[in-house]
Structure formats: structure tokens, C-alpha cells
XYZ file of C-alpha atoms in Angstrom:
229
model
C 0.000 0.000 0.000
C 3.116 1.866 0.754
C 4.280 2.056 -2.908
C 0.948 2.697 -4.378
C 0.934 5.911 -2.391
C 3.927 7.340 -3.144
C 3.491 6.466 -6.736
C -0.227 8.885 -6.858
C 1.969 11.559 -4.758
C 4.722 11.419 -7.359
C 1.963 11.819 -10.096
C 0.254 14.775 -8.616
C 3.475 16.421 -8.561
C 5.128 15.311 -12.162
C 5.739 18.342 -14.703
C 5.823 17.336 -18.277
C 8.602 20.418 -18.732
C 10.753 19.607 -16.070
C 10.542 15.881 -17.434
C 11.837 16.827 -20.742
C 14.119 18.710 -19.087
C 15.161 16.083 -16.924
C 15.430 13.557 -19.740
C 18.094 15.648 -21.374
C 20.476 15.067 -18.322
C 20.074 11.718 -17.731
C 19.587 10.347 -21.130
C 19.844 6.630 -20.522
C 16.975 6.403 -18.281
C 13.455 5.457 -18.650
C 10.399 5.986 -16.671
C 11.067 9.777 -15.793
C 8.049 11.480 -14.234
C 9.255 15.367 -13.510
C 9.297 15.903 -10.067
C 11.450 17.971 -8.383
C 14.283 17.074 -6.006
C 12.964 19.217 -3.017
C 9.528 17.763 -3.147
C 11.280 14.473 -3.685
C 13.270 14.904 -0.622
C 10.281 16.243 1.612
C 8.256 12.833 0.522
C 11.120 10.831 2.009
C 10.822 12.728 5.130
C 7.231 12.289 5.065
C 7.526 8.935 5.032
C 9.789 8.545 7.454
C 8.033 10.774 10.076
C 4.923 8.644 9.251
C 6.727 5.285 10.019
C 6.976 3.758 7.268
C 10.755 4.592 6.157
C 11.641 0.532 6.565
C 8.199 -0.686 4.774
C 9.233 1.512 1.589
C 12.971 0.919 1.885
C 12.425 -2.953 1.258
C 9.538 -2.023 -1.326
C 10.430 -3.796 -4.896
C 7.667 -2.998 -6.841
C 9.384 0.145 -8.252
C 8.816 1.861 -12.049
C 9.572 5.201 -12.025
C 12.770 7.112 -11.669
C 11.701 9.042 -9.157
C 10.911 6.028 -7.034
C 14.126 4.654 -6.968
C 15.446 8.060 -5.890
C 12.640 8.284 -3.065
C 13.921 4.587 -1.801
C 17.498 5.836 -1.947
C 16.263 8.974 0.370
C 14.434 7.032 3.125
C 17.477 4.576 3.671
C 19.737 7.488 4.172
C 17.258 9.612 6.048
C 16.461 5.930 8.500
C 17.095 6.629 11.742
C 18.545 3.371 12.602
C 22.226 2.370 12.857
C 24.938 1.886 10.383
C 24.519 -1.789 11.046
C 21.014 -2.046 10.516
C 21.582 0.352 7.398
C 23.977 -1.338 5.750
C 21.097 -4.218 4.897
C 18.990 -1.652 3.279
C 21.373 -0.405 1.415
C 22.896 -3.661 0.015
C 19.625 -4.374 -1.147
C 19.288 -0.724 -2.786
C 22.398 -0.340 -4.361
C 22.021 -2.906 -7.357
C 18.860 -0.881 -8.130
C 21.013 2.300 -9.312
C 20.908 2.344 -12.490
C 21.791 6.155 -13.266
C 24.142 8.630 -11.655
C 21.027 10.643 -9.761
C 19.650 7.642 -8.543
C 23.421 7.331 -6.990
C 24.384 10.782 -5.877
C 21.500 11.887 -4.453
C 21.503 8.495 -2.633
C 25.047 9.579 -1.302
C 23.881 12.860 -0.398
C 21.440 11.940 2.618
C 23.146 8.763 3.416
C 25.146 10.514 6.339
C 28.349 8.931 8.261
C 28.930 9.779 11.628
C 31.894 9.878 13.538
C 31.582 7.316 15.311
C 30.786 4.808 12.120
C 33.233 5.875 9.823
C 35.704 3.058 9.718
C 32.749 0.769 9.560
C 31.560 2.680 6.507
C 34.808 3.319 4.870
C 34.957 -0.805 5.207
C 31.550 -1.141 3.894
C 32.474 0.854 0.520
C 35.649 -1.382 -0.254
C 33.881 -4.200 -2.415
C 32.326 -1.011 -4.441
C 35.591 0.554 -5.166
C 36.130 -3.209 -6.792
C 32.728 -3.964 -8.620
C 32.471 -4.366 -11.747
C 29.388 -2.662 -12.131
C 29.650 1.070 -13.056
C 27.376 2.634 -10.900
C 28.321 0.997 -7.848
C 31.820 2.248 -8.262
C 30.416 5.511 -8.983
C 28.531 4.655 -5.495
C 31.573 4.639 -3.685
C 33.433 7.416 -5.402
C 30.527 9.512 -4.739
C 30.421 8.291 -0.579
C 34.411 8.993 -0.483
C 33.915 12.680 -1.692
C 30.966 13.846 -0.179
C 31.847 12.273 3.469
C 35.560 11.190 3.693
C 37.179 14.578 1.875
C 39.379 15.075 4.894
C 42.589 14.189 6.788
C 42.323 11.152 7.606
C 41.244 9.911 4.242
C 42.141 12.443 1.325
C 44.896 9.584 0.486
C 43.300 6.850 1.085
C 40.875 7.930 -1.402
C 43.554 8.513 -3.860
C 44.717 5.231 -3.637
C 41.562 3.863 -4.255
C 41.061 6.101 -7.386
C 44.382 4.540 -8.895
C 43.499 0.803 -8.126
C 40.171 1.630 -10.069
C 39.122 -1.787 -12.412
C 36.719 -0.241 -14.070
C 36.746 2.252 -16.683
C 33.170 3.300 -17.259
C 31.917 6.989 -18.044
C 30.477 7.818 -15.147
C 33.105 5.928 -12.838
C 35.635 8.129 -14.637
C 33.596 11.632 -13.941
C 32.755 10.528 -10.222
C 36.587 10.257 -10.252
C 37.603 13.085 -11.952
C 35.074 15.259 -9.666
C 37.221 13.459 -6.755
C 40.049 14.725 -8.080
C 38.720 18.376 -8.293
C 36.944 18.464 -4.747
C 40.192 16.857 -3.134
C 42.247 20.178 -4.727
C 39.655 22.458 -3.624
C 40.021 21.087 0.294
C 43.768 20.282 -0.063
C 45.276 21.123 -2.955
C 49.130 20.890 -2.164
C 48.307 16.918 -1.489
C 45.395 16.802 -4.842
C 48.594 18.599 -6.422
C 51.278 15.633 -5.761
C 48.226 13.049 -6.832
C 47.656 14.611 -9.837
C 51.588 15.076 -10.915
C 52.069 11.471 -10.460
C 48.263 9.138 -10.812
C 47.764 6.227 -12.380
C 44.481 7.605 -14.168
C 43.304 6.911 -17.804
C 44.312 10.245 -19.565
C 40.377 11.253 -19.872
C 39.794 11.279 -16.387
C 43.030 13.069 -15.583
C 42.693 15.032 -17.725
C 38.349 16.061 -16.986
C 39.781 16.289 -13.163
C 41.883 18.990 -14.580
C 39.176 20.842 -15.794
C 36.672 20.419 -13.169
C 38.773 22.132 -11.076
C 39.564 24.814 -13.851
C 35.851 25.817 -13.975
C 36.071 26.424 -10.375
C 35.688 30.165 -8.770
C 37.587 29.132 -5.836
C 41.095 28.475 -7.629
C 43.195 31.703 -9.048
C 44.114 32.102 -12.557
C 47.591 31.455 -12.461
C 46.841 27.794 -10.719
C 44.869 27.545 -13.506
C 47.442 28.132 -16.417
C 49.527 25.518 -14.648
C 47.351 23.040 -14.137
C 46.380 23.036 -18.108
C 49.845 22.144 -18.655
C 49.822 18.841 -17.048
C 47.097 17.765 -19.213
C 47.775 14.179 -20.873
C 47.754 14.084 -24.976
């Protein structure tokens, strides 16, 4: 009964121009209604302040894009612990099937201090899949909650023993790249002089962090030079 709700709520709220929109972005995917992240976001909430965040999060009758990206939200916003988690989000995680699905699944799926080893563990046999977007997965986990001292290398080292070469493992490692320089750039600096990247994604890290505001000119200029031909 769960899903059949959340499916009318995601109707009443579907724009056809923000679908087409949508569509344009995330080209490989099906099944797009048009509904916006924030009311996306505030359904998962809704559900979870109603109860029923564990009922949808082992729901498997799911269509729509939008769906997948509500199921996603609930297991991060769960109120549970990383142990109990982690089974809801094994089971989620072959379900990603595009990189929204993924990052805004890494967005609300939030490590605290106090689990991060256990977490860090958890994303190992990602880092190693052979399936693209739960690579990407990981990636996106390491730079949206381990982009700091204790980890900034290990995530490096983890971006060089990559085994799989897909697009969107290669920008989710390339945006790495360019968040690591932003936070730390003399260590980003030493990765990038000496990686073990394929030239596109050392060379799209590059530019990501090129089109940043918060890097000068002159870093800039230099940076361009190191680019791979």
C-alpha cells in the first residue's frame, strides 16, 4: 500500500517540462516522471516521520525514476544504525541504475563519527565492482563524506586501483580529483603530478577544477599544462 501511495503523490506532482528537461540530463533512463528534487526529498521525510521509512525501503515494486530516488532517500534519512543500514542499502544499491539515482543516494546517506571506519569498510567491495554505478557509489560516498585528513589519500589510492573504466566511474573520479584540490590542494597537487588515471579522467579532473571560482588564474594556467595528450 506503501508504494501505491507514493506512486499517486509522485503523479500529482510530475511536470511534463521539467521531465523533458530532466530527460536531457540523464539520457539513458526510462520511466522519468518530472518531479522535483525538493519535493522528492520532503516525501522521504514524510515517510519517514509517518513510520513507514523501513516498509518503503524494502519495497520492490518500483517503475519510475523518481521512485528509486525516493527509496534511496528514506534509507539514508532511517534513523537506525549503520549496522542495521547497511542491509537496506545492500539491497538498494544494485537498483542504481543512473548517476542521480546514486548521488542523491550519497547525499542523505550521512556517516557519523563514530561509524566511519565501519563505513569506509563497507564501501571497499564497491571501489572493486564491476558494475559502473556501484563504483560511482563509492566514489561519490568517499567525496561527499571522507574529503578530509584522515582519508584524502586513502581515497587517492583507491582512485588509482580503479578496475573499471566506465563513463560515469571516470567523472565521479575526476570530480574526486577536483573536490580533493579544492580542500587540499598541495596533497590533490602531488596526486595529480604522479596518478595512475586513464588520460580522460586526468585530464576532466583537470578541468573540473579549472571551472572552479575558488582556484586563481595562475593555478589555472599551470594546471592546463599537465594535461595528458
Amino acid at each position: 500500500m506503501i508504494g501505491e501511495k507514493i506512486r499517486e503523490e509522485l503523479f500529482k506532482n510530475s511536470e511534463e517540462k521539467y521531465k523533458n528537461f530532466t530527460e536531457k540530463f540523464i539520457p539513458e533512463t526510462e520511466n522519468i516522471l518530472g518531479v522535483r528534487t525538493p519535493l522528492l526529498k520532503n516525501l522521504a521525510k514524510k515517510i519517514i516521520k509517518e513510520s513507514k521509512g523501513e516498509e518503503y525501503a524494502l519495497c520492490d515494486n518500483l517503475y519510475y525514476h523518481e521512485e528509486f530516488i525516493v527509496q534511496g532517500m528514506v534509507i539514508g534519512f532511517l534513523k537506525i544504525d549503520f549496522e542495521e543500514k547497511r542491509k537496506f542499502a545492500e539491497k538498494f544499491i544494485p537498483k542504481i541504475k543512473n548517476w542521480a539515482v546514486c548521488d542523491n543516494f550519497c547525499s542523505v546517506f550521512k556517516v557519523s563519527k563514530k561509524d566511519k571506519e565501519k563505513v569506509w569498510e563497507f564501501l571497499e567491495k564497491y571501489f572493486i565492482s564491476d558494475e559502473e554505478y556501484e563504483v560511482r557509489f563509492a566514489i561519490i560516498m568517499s567525496l561527499k563524506h571522507f574529503m578530509c585528513d584522515n582519508y584524502i589519500e586513502k581515497i587517492f589510492i583507491k582512485l588509482d586501483n580503479l578496475r573499471n573504466n566506465d563513463y560515469y566511474v571516470q567523472m565521479g573520479a575526476a570530480w574526486a580529483v577536483a573536490e580533493g584540490f579544492i580542500k587540499y590542494p598541495e596533497i590533490t597537487l602531488k596526486y595529480i603530478l604522479k596518478n595512475n588515471l586513464d588520460n580522460f579522467t586526468h585530464n576532466k579532473a583537470i578541468q573540473k577544477v579549472c571551472e572552479s571560482l575558488r582556484v586563481d588564474s595562475r593555478t589555472k594556467e599551470y594546471l592546463k599544462s599537465l594535461k595528458r595528450k
